[in-house]
Amino acid sequence: MGRSSLPEPKGYPWGPFGHLPRWAGEPLSLLEEGAALGSVFGLRLGRRAVVGFSPAWNRLVLSDLNAFRSRGSLASLTPYLSGGIITTDAPFHKPQRQTLNPHFHARALMALEERLREALRAVRPQGAFEAVAWSSKAAQTALNLLYFEGRFPPGLLARFLAPLKRPFPAPLVPRPLLFARVRRMVRGLQQAGCGLAAHLPLEEVVVGLAAGYDTTAHTLAWALWHAALYPQWNTPEGLPLLLKETLRLYPPGFVGSRRAARAVEWEGHLIPKGSLVLYSPYLTHRHPELWPNPLDFDPSRFLGRIPAWAYLPFGGGERTCLGMHFAQMTLRVALGLFSRLRPLRGDPRPWPALTLAPAGELWVEA
């Protein structure tokens, strides 16, 4: 069978860095332009990258851990995510994941729920408040409680996590002194037997803080905004559907990446060994063939059947986000504190940094 070349969106016509400027400045537009060319397309990001977004592509990339590796992917570029289970590959990933899973299972977290509710109620705003800023504080409070029983110095935690919400290249810049200070603090709290950190390797704690922070904070901010815009869904029965729809429209991990450990052929296209292999929940979640009226905020769509491998807010397969249950509990508990919300002003458009974030402030009134 002949192998065709991959279509590419507009970029510099020469060299391996042809799409890098657009990727740094407008990755969503670049992805959308590529998606208009077909279900798989190419990018030049310093090395060859292949992007797909169909359910079949998602299943392939997320299920074949031998062909598609995490080490050497985009996550390895930031010191916040280049370690622990995130960059562990087969055959070591599965046994390592099995040792971590019990600590993050929904049943194991149930005992923490009431304490989490009390901790978030203590920082619950009154009157008008900016949802993005408060959601960041709520996410830090929740992570501090989970890992350290709330005993990690809040100022140091905020300083450590702050670069994750800044534009590129802030999340990619090494900060050895700050990381060393955080690791010393974590070790001390581990030795004191504090929280989940006492049962985990040091690197899993450090990476877990980063992986769980801005993803949860941004989702909570958007969910508060939409709970204010659509009060009919701000009910105990409606909030789970509102959260699902928020994660569909605004998946924090708008793109995920792997590295091809061997050459793979896909729909007549050759994916060379060493290529970056990207999947995009953002593109999949907004595909009109998978989601009718995909740009409409409609939680009722989750009352029906969801196409397999078409909804990936927490990834999929064996590498599904380890903190998924804790993130869901945090979002549910935090939203449950606000029985009534009123939208004031804001800019909820998605803005891509390391993860997807609201483009501007989101002011609501409780």
mmCIF file of C-alpha atoms in Angstrom:
data_model
loop_
_atom_site.group_PDB
_atom_site.id
_atom_site.type_symbol
_atom_site.label_atom_id
_atom_site.label_comp_id
_atom_site.label_asym_id
_atom_site.label_seq_id
_atom_site.Cartn_x
_atom_site.Cartn_y
_atom_site.Cartn_z
ATOM 1 C CA MET A 1 0.000 0.000 0.000
ATOM 2 C CA GLY A 2 1.304 3.460 -0.886
ATOM 3 C CA ARG A 3 1.975 5.900 1.904
ATOM 4 C CA SER A 4 0.729 9.442 1.478
ATOM 5 C CA SER A 5 2.272 12.517 3.046
ATOM 6 C CA LEU A 6 0.418 14.160 5.898
ATOM 7 C CA PRO A 7 -1.387 17.451 5.289
ATOM 8 C CA GLU A 8 -0.081 20.365 7.332
ATOM 9 C CA PRO A 9 -1.629 23.665 8.444
ATOM 10 C CA LYS A 10 0.056 26.921 7.550
ATOM 11 C CA GLY A 11 3.554 27.416 8.920
ATOM 12 C CA TYR A 12 7.007 28.364 7.753
ATOM 13 C CA PRO A 13 7.530 26.381 4.556
ATOM 14 C CA TRP A 14 11.025 25.220 5.451
ATOM 15 C CA GLY A 15 12.855 23.521 8.282
ATOM 16 C CA PRO A 16 11.861 21.345 11.232
ATOM 17 C CA PHE A 17 10.561 24.318 13.256
ATOM 18 C CA GLY A 18 7.940 25.407 10.737
ATOM 19 C CA HIS A 19 4.988 25.369 13.151
ATOM 20 C CA LEU A 20 6.801 26.159 16.401
ATOM 21 C CA PRO A 21 6.021 29.918 16.431
ATOM 22 C CA ARG A 22 2.301 29.253 15.978
ATOM 23 C CA TRP A 23 2.398 26.435 18.540
ATOM 24 C CA ALA A 24 3.885 28.821 21.089
ATOM 25 C CA GLY A 25 1.436 31.633 20.320
ATOM 26 C CA GLU A 26 -1.797 30.150 18.988
ATOM 27 C CA PRO A 27 -1.905 26.371 19.441
ATOM 28 C CA LEU A 28 -5.710 26.132 19.408
ATOM 29 C CA SER A 29 -5.966 27.903 16.058
ATOM 30 C CA LEU A 30 -3.169 25.726 14.723
ATOM 31 C CA LEU A 31 -4.949 22.557 15.865
ATOM 32 C CA GLU A 32 -8.290 23.683 14.464
ATOM 33 C CA GLU A 33 -6.703 24.550 11.125
ATOM 34 C CA GLY A 34 -5.044 21.149 11.001
ATOM 35 C CA ALA A 35 -8.268 19.359 11.903
ATOM 36 C CA ALA A 36 -9.979 20.981 8.922
ATOM 37 C CA LEU A 37 -7.483 19.151 6.679
ATOM 38 C CA GLY A 38 -8.379 15.673 7.893
ATOM 39 C CA SER A 39 -8.556 13.343 10.894
ATOM 40 C CA VAL A 40 -4.747 13.155 11.050
ATOM 41 C CA PHE A 41 -2.249 15.871 10.142
ATOM 42 C CA GLY A 42 1.375 16.781 10.570
ATOM 43 C CA LEU A 43 3.211 19.488 12.481
ATOM 44 C CA ARG A 44 6.877 20.478 12.587
ATOM 45 C CA LEU A 45 7.705 21.299 16.207
ATOM 46 C CA GLY A 46 11.468 20.842 16.135
ATOM 47 C CA ARG A 47 10.809 17.240 15.185
ATOM 48 C CA ARG A 48 8.047 15.596 13.243
ATOM 49 C CA ALA A 49 4.695 15.479 15.036
ATOM 50 C CA VAL A 50 1.569 13.605 13.990
ATOM 51 C CA VAL A 51 -1.791 14.773 15.365
ATOM 52 C CA GLY A 52 -5.061 12.827 15.357
ATOM 53 C CA PHE A 53 -8.368 13.238 17.138
ATOM 54 C CA SER A 54 -10.751 10.480 16.055
ATOM 55 C CA PRO A 55 -11.950 7.948 18.664
ATOM 56 C CA ALA A 56 -10.020 5.220 16.856
ATOM 57 C CA TRP A 57 -6.834 7.310 17.001
ATOM 58 C CA ASN A 58 -7.353 8.070 20.685
ATOM 59 C CA ARG A 59 -7.805 4.393 21.434
ATOM 60 C CA LEU A 60 -4.645 3.448 19.528
ATOM 61 C CA VAL A 61 -2.409 6.060 21.149
ATOM 62 C CA LEU A 62 -3.731 5.603 24.678
ATOM 63 C CA SER A 63 -3.937 1.811 24.647
ATOM 64 C CA ASP A 64 -0.687 0.678 23.005
ATOM 65 C CA LEU A 65 1.841 1.554 25.691
ATOM 66 C CA ASN A 66 4.621 -0.328 23.927
ATOM 67 C CA ALA A 67 4.354 1.592 20.660
ATOM 68 C CA PHE A 68 3.637 4.996 22.202
ATOM 69 C CA ARG A 69 5.848 6.080 25.077
ATOM 70 C CA SER A 70 5.552 8.937 27.562
ATOM 71 C CA ARG A 71 9.254 9.538 28.103
ATOM 72 C CA GLY A 72 10.432 12.023 25.511
ATOM 73 C CA SER A 73 6.952 13.489 24.988
ATOM 74 C CA LEU A 74 5.951 17.115 25.556
ATOM 75 C CA ALA A 75 5.399 16.495 29.287
ATOM 76 C CA SER A 76 9.132 15.878 29.654
ATOM 77 C CA LEU A 77 9.832 19.504 28.706
ATOM 78 C CA THR A 78 8.574 20.903 32.009
ATOM 79 C CA PRO A 79 10.268 20.096 35.330
ATOM 80 C CA TYR A 80 6.814 19.979 36.934
ATOM 81 C CA LEU A 81 5.735 16.853 35.040
ATOM 82 C CA SER A 82 8.961 15.113 34.010
ATOM 83 C CA GLY A 83 8.972 12.411 36.654
ATOM 84 C CA GLY A 84 6.995 9.846 38.582
ATOM 85 C CA ILE A 85 4.234 7.777 37.069
ATOM 86 C CA ILE A 86 3.649 10.355 34.331
ATOM 87 C CA THR A 87 6.884 9.461 32.523
ATOM 88 C CA THR A 88 7.084 5.786 33.511
ATOM 89 C CA ASP A 89 6.640 3.480 30.522
ATOM 90 C CA ALA A 90 5.849 -0.192 29.969
ATOM 91 C CA PRO A 91 6.667 -2.681 31.341
ATOM 92 C CA PHE A 92 7.204 -0.757 34.586
ATOM 93 C CA HIS A 93 4.136 1.457 34.362
ATOM 94 C CA LYS A 94 1.492 -1.133 35.190
ATOM 95 C CA PRO A 95 3.011 -2.510 38.434
ATOM 96 C CA GLN A 96 3.937 0.982 39.598
ATOM 97 C CA ARG A 97 0.428 2.207 38.860
ATOM 98 C CA GLN A 98 -1.057 -0.742 40.755
ATOM 99 C CA THR A 99 0.842 0.264 43.889
ATOM 100 C CA LEU A 100 -0.477 3.844 43.628
ATOM 101 C CA ASN A 101 -4.098 3.167 42.646
ATOM 102 C CA PRO A 102 -5.413 2.157 46.099
ATOM 103 C CA HIS A 103 -4.420 5.523 47.587
ATOM 104 C CA PHE A 104 -6.378 7.440 44.936
ATOM 105 C CA HIS A 105 -9.425 5.200 44.646
ATOM 106 C CA ALA A 106 -12.811 6.824 45.232
ATOM 107 C CA ARG A 107 -13.443 4.595 48.271
ATOM 108 C CA ALA A 108 -10.130 5.580 49.849
ATOM 109 C CA LEU A 109 -10.958 9.264 49.430
ATOM 110 C CA MET A 110 -14.448 9.123 50.939
ATOM 111 C CA ALA A 111 -13.086 9.603 54.463
ATOM 112 C CA LEU A 112 -11.554 12.907 53.355
ATOM 113 C CA GLU A 113 -14.721 14.417 51.889
ATOM 114 C CA GLU A 114 -16.160 16.049 55.006
ATOM 115 C CA ARG A 115 -12.795 17.513 55.997
ATOM 116 C CA LEU A 116 -12.445 18.866 52.466
ATOM 117 C CA ARG A 117 -15.891 20.445 52.703
ATOM 118 C CA GLU A 118 -14.946 22.129 55.982
ATOM 119 C CA ALA A 119 -11.639 23.390 54.579
ATOM 120 C CA LEU A 120 -13.267 24.868 51.475
ATOM 121 C CA ARG A 121 -16.158 26.311 53.445
ATOM 122 C CA ALA A 122 -13.596 28.179 55.552
ATOM 123 C CA VAL A 123 -12.323 29.987 52.431
ATOM 124 C CA ARG A 124 -15.705 30.335 50.703
ATOM 125 C CA PRO A 125 -16.182 33.892 49.436
ATOM 126 C CA GLN A 126 -19.240 36.027 50.137
ATOM 127 C CA GLY A 127 -20.812 38.433 47.665
ATOM 128 C CA ALA A 128 -18.970 39.198 44.428
ATOM 129 C CA PHE A 129 -15.773 37.252 43.789
ATOM 130 C CA GLU A 130 -13.442 36.425 40.927
ATOM 131 C CA ALA A 131 -13.840 32.719 40.183
ATOM 132 C CA VAL A 132 -10.388 32.069 38.674
ATOM 133 C CA ALA A 133 -8.516 33.441 41.689
ATOM 134 C CA TRP A 134 -10.748 31.702 44.226
ATOM 135 C CA SER A 135 -10.585 28.410 42.330
ATOM 136 C CA SER A 136 -6.791 28.532 42.488
ATOM 137 C CA LYS A 137 -6.971 28.997 46.250
ATOM 138 C CA ALA A 138 -9.522 26.188 46.551
ATOM 139 C CA ALA A 139 -7.363 23.782 44.527
ATOM 140 C CA GLN A 140 -4.300 24.552 46.647
ATOM 141 C CA THR A 141 -6.326 24.080 49.822
ATOM 142 C CA ALA A 142 -7.598 20.710 48.612
ATOM 143 C CA LEU A 143 -4.172 19.447 47.543
ATOM 144 C CA ASN A 144 -2.602 20.587 50.817
ATOM 145 C CA LEU A 145 -5.251 18.677 52.743
ATOM 146 C CA LEU A 146 -4.910 15.515 50.661
ATOM 147 C CA TYR A 147 -1.142 15.265 50.677
ATOM 148 C CA PHE A 148 -0.163 16.958 53.947
ATOM 149 C CA GLU A 149 -3.267 17.297 56.163
ATOM 150 C CA GLY A 150 -3.057 21.037 55.445
ATOM 151 C CA ARG A 151 0.377 21.446 57.030
ATOM 152 C CA PHE A 152 2.384 22.520 53.985
ATOM 153 C CA PRO A 153 3.151 26.278 54.205
ATOM 154 C CA PRO A 154 0.510 27.880 51.930
ATOM 155 C CA GLY A 155 2.862 30.633 50.737
ATOM 156 C CA LEU A 156 5.513 28.171 49.601
ATOM 157 C CA LEU A 157 2.910 25.995 47.896
ATOM 158 C CA ALA A 158 1.487 29.005 46.042
ATOM 159 C CA ARG A 159 4.964 30.102 44.951
ATOM 160 C CA PHE A 160 5.805 26.605 43.734
ATOM 161 C CA LEU A 161 2.617 26.274 41.667
ATOM 162 C CA ALA A 162 2.384 29.848 40.339
ATOM 163 C CA PRO A 163 4.459 29.302 37.136
ATOM 164 C CA LEU A 164 1.936 26.712 35.942
ATOM 165 C CA LYS A 165 -0.581 29.498 35.334
ATOM 166 C CA ARG A 166 1.819 31.858 33.582
ATOM 167 C CA PRO A 167 2.396 32.097 29.807
ATOM 168 C CA PHE A 168 5.178 30.175 28.115
ATOM 169 C CA PRO A 169 8.001 29.712 28.771
ATOM 170 C CA ALA A 170 7.355 30.068 32.535
ATOM 171 C CA PRO A 171 6.176 26.450 33.100
ATOM 172 C CA LEU A 172 9.260 25.128 31.274
ATOM 173 C CA VAL A 173 11.934 27.092 33.150
ATOM 174 C CA PRO A 174 13.957 25.030 35.675
ATOM 175 C CA ARG A 175 13.799 26.368 39.230
ATOM 176 C CA PRO A 176 16.305 24.191 41.103
ATOM 177 C CA LEU A 177 16.391 26.206 44.331
ATOM 178 C CA LEU A 178 12.595 26.376 44.600
ATOM 179 C CA PHE A 179 12.215 22.662 43.799
ATOM 180 C CA ALA A 180 14.900 21.768 46.350
ATOM 181 C CA ARG A 181 13.108 23.759 49.031
ATOM 182 C CA VAL A 182 9.789 22.111 48.211
ATOM 183 C CA ARG A 183 11.345 18.650 48.281
ATOM 184 C CA ARG A 184 12.900 19.326 51.699
ATOM 185 C CA MET A 185 9.527 20.404 53.044
ATOM 186 C CA VAL A 186 7.826 17.341 51.550
ATOM 187 C CA ARG A 187 10.427 15.013 53.084
ATOM 188 C CA GLY A 188 9.905 16.546 56.491
ATOM 189 C CA LEU A 189 6.136 16.122 56.306
ATOM 190 C CA GLN A 190 6.544 12.568 55.021
ATOM 191 C CA GLN A 191 8.735 11.742 57.997
ATOM 192 C CA ALA A 192 6.110 13.262 60.287
ATOM 193 C CA GLY A 193 3.516 10.889 58.782
ATOM 194 C CA CYS A 194 1.341 13.635 57.295
ATOM 195 C CA GLY A 195 -1.450 12.693 54.915
ATOM 196 C CA LEU A 196 -1.106 10.821 51.660
ATOM 197 C CA ALA A 197 2.460 12.064 51.193
ATOM 198 C CA ALA A 198 3.610 9.693 53.937
ATOM 199 C CA HIS A 199 2.608 6.719 51.767
ATOM 200 C CA LEU A 200 4.044 7.845 48.435
ATOM 201 C CA PRO A 201 7.495 8.286 46.893
ATOM 202 C CA LEU A 202 8.747 11.861 47.062
ATOM 203 C CA GLU A 203 8.630 12.411 43.294
ATOM 204 C CA GLU A 204 5.008 11.228 43.055
ATOM 205 C CA VAL A 205 4.047 13.887 45.601
ATOM 206 C CA VAL A 206 5.853 16.711 43.806
ATOM 207 C CA VAL A 207 4.487 15.749 40.387
ATOM 208 C CA GLY A 208 1.028 15.078 41.841
ATOM 209 C CA LEU A 209 0.811 18.611 43.229
ATOM 210 C CA ALA A 210 1.613 20.081 39.830
ATOM 211 C CA ALA A 211 -0.600 17.741 37.829
ATOM 212 C CA GLY A 212 -3.593 18.333 40.077
ATOM 213 C CA TYR A 213 -3.373 22.085 40.521
ATOM 214 C CA ASP A 214 -4.159 24.191 37.462
ATOM 215 C CA THR A 215 -6.236 21.428 35.853
ATOM 216 C CA THR A 216 -8.625 21.418 38.825
ATOM 217 C CA ALA A 217 -8.511 25.188 39.356
ATOM 218 C CA HIS A 218 -9.375 26.074 35.778
ATOM 219 C CA THR A 219 -12.188 23.521 35.578
ATOM 220 C CA LEU A 220 -13.682 24.822 38.807
ATOM 221 C CA ALA A 221 -13.566 28.424 37.565
ATOM 222 C CA TRP A 222 -15.395 27.530 34.351
ATOM 223 C CA ALA A 223 -17.894 25.400 36.260
ATOM 224 C CA LEU A 224 -18.711 28.268 38.649
ATOM 225 C CA TRP A 225 -19.198 30.593 35.681
ATOM 226 C CA HIS A 226 -21.553 28.185 33.943
ATOM 227 C CA ALA A 227 -23.406 27.390 37.151
ATOM 228 C CA ALA A 228 -24.131 31.120 37.329
ATOM 229 C CA LEU A 229 -25.142 31.311 33.659
ATOM 230 C CA TYR A 230 -27.324 28.205 33.788
ATOM 231 C CA PRO A 231 -28.927 28.118 37.248
ATOM 232 C CA GLN A 232 -31.234 25.293 36.169
ATOM 233 C CA TRP A 233 -28.180 23.002 36.297
ATOM 234 C CA ASN A 234 -26.940 24.336 39.640
ATOM 235 C CA THR A 235 -28.772 21.652 41.605
ATOM 236 C CA PRO A 236 -27.579 18.476 43.346
ATOM 237 C CA GLU A 237 -28.899 16.451 40.417
ATOM 238 C CA GLY A 238 -27.658 18.815 37.713
ATOM 239 C CA LEU A 239 -24.130 19.576 38.914
ATOM 240 C CA PRO A 240 -22.602 16.229 37.856
ATOM 241 C CA LEU A 241 -23.851 16.833 34.308
ATOM 242 C CA LEU A 242 -22.711 20.478 34.398
ATOM 243 C CA LEU A 243 -19.223 19.319 35.370
ATOM 244 C CA LYS A 244 -19.096 16.777 32.567
ATOM 245 C CA GLU A 245 -20.122 19.390 30.024
ATOM 246 C CA THR A 246 -17.577 21.870 31.407
ATOM 247 C CA LEU A 247 -14.842 19.266 30.966
ATOM 248 C CA ARG A 248 -16.063 18.520 27.456
ATOM 249 C CA LEU A 249 -15.886 22.120 26.260
ATOM 250 C CA TYR A 250 -12.780 23.004 28.261
ATOM 251 C CA PRO A 251 -10.593 19.916 28.785
ATOM 252 C CA PRO A 252 -7.594 21.153 30.805
ATOM 253 C CA GLY A 253 -5.261 18.875 28.895
ATOM 254 C CA PHE A 254 -6.227 20.196 25.468
ATOM 255 C CA VAL A 255 -3.520 18.075 23.872
ATOM 256 C CA GLY A 256 -1.647 15.006 25.013
ATOM 257 C CA SER A 257 1.538 13.576 23.569
ATOM 258 C CA ARG A 258 3.516 10.384 23.244
ATOM 259 C CA ARG A 259 6.680 9.388 21.405
ATOM 260 C CA ALA A 260 6.600 6.625 18.807
ATOM 261 C CA ALA A 261 8.876 3.826 20.012
ATOM 262 C CA ARG A 262 8.634 2.159 16.607
ATOM 263 C CA ALA A 263 7.350 2.997 13.147
ATOM 264 C CA VAL A 264 3.564 2.723 12.914
ATOM 265 C CA GLU A 265 1.315 2.867 9.870
ATOM 266 C CA TRP A 266 -2.057 4.567 10.211
ATOM 267 C CA GLU A 267 -4.625 4.991 7.437
ATOM 268 C CA GLY A 268 -1.961 4.978 4.762
ATOM 269 C CA HIS A 269 0.385 7.317 6.623
ATOM 270 C CA LEU A 270 3.731 6.260 8.074
ATOM 271 C CA ILE A 271 4.500 7.506 11.589
ATOM 272 C CA PRO A 272 8.304 7.209 11.856
ATOM 273 C CA LYS A 273 10.017 5.973 14.970
ATOM 274 C CA GLY A 274 10.841 8.869 17.292
ATOM 275 C CA SER A 275 7.971 11.064 16.104
ATOM 276 C CA LEU A 276 5.845 13.030 18.527
ATOM 277 C CA VAL A 277 2.357 11.529 18.488
ATOM 278 C CA LEU A 278 -0.365 13.902 19.660
ATOM 279 C CA TYR A 279 -4.012 13.366 20.529
ATOM 280 C CA SER A 280 -6.307 16.286 21.284
ATOM 281 C CA PRO A 281 -9.259 16.071 23.677
ATOM 282 C CA TYR A 282 -10.035 19.658 22.645
ATOM 283 C CA LEU A 283 -10.539 18.643 19.005
ATOM 284 C CA THR A 284 -12.309 15.393 19.846
ATOM 285 C CA HIS A 285 -14.699 17.076 22.288
ATOM 286 C CA ARG A 286 -15.686 19.689 19.689
ATOM 287 C CA HIS A 287 -16.057 17.393 16.698
ATOM 288 C CA PRO A 288 -19.531 17.870 15.162
ATOM 289 C CA GLU A 289 -19.713 14.249 14.019
ATOM 290 C CA LEU A 290 -19.337 13.115 17.626
ATOM 291 C CA TRP A 291 -21.162 15.903 19.460
ATOM 292 C CA PRO A 292 -24.244 17.632 17.965
ATOM 293 C CA ASN A 293 -23.957 21.426 18.244
ATOM 294 C CA PRO A 294 -20.544 20.974 19.847
ATOM 295 C CA LEU A 295 -19.994 24.625 20.811
ATOM 296 C CA ASP A 296 -23.267 24.830 22.761
ATOM 297 C CA PHE A 297 -23.119 24.363 26.525
ATOM 298 C CA ASP A 298 -25.682 21.574 26.972
ATOM 299 C CA PRO A 299 -25.268 19.271 29.978
ATOM 300 C CA SER A 300 -28.318 17.289 28.895
ATOM 301 C CA ARG A 301 -26.195 15.610 26.212
ATOM 302 C CA PHE A 302 -24.739 13.464 29.003
ATOM 303 C CA LEU A 303 -28.155 11.968 29.714
ATOM 304 C CA GLY A 304 -27.585 9.933 26.558
ATOM 305 C CA ARG A 305 -24.893 7.556 25.379
ATOM 306 C CA ILE A 306 -21.395 8.946 24.856
ATOM 307 C CA PRO A 307 -19.298 7.563 21.981
ATOM 308 C CA ALA A 308 -16.399 5.432 23.190
ATOM 309 C CA TRP A 309 -13.005 7.193 23.199
ATOM 310 C CA ALA A 310 -14.717 10.484 22.339
ATOM 311 C CA TYR A 311 -14.644 11.939 25.872
ATOM 312 C CA LEU A 312 -11.167 12.185 27.417
ATOM 313 C CA PRO A 313 -11.019 14.872 30.124
ATOM 314 C CA PHE A 314 -8.828 12.567 32.218
ATOM 315 C CA GLY A 315 -7.135 10.665 29.408
ATOM 316 C CA GLY A 316 -7.985 7.022 28.918
ATOM 317 C CA GLY A 317 -6.867 3.441 29.236
ATOM 318 C CA GLU A 318 -4.176 2.335 31.651
ATOM 319 C CA ARG A 319 -2.819 5.884 31.896
ATOM 320 C CA THR A 320 -6.104 7.506 32.966
ATOM 321 C CA CYS A 321 -5.303 10.399 35.319
ATOM 322 C CA LEU A 322 -4.318 9.028 38.724
ATOM 323 C CA GLY A 323 -5.978 11.952 40.513
ATOM 324 C CA MET A 324 -9.284 11.755 38.628
ATOM 325 C CA HIS A 325 -11.406 10.776 41.635
ATOM 326 C CA PHE A 326 -9.879 13.417 43.877
ATOM 327 C CA ALA A 327 -10.348 16.114 41.237
ATOM 328 C CA GLN A 328 -13.985 15.101 40.768
ATOM 329 C CA MET A 329 -14.582 15.150 44.520
ATOM 330 C CA THR A 330 -12.944 18.573 44.870
ATOM 331 C CA LEU A 331 -15.052 20.014 42.048
ATOM 332 C CA ARG A 332 -18.264 18.525 43.397
ATOM 333 C CA VAL A 333 -17.643 19.674 46.988
ATOM 334 C CA ALA A 334 -16.548 23.181 45.956
ATOM 335 C CA LEU A 335 -19.544 23.716 43.657
ATOM 336 C CA GLY A 336 -21.871 22.381 46.318
ATOM 337 C CA LEU A 337 -20.983 25.348 48.542
ATOM 338 C CA PHE A 338 -22.851 27.734 46.217
ATOM 339 C CA SER A 339 -26.583 27.145 45.951
ATOM 340 C CA ARG A 340 -27.065 30.384 44.014
ATOM 341 C CA LEU A 341 -24.685 32.252 41.756
ATOM 342 C CA ARG A 342 -25.165 35.234 39.489
ATOM 343 C CA PRO A 343 -22.867 36.061 36.558
ATOM 344 C CA LEU A 344 -21.401 39.560 36.605
ATOM 345 C CA ARG A 345 -18.729 39.859 33.919
ATOM 346 C CA GLY A 346 -15.966 37.789 32.443
ATOM 347 C CA ASP A 347 -14.111 36.335 29.495
ATOM 348 C CA PRO A 348 -14.505 32.542 29.489
ATOM 349 C CA ARG A 349 -12.822 31.946 26.137
ATOM 350 C CA PRO A 350 -10.211 29.176 26.328
ATOM 351 C CA TRP A 351 -6.608 30.352 26.539
ATOM 352 C CA PRO A 352 -3.895 27.706 26.143
ATOM 353 C CA ALA A 353 -0.813 27.638 28.320
ATOM 354 C CA LEU A 354 0.496 24.399 29.818
ATOM 355 C CA THR A 355 -3.183 23.578 30.256
ATOM 356 C CA LEU A 356 -6.366 25.259 29.078
ATOM 357 C CA ALA A 357 -7.415 28.297 31.139
ATOM 358 C CA PRO A 358 -10.046 31.046 30.954
ATOM 359 C CA ALA A 359 -8.790 33.965 28.882
ATOM 360 C CA GLY A 360 -9.816 36.539 31.483
ATOM 361 C CA GLU A 361 -11.353 37.058 34.882
ATOM 362 C CA LEU A 362 -14.748 35.518 35.687
ATOM 363 C CA TRP A 363 -16.727 37.572 38.201
ATOM 364 C CA VAL A 364 -19.761 36.022 39.859
ATOM 365 C CA GLU A 365 -21.841 36.830 42.910
ATOM 366 C CA ALA A 366 -22.766 34.308 45.582
#
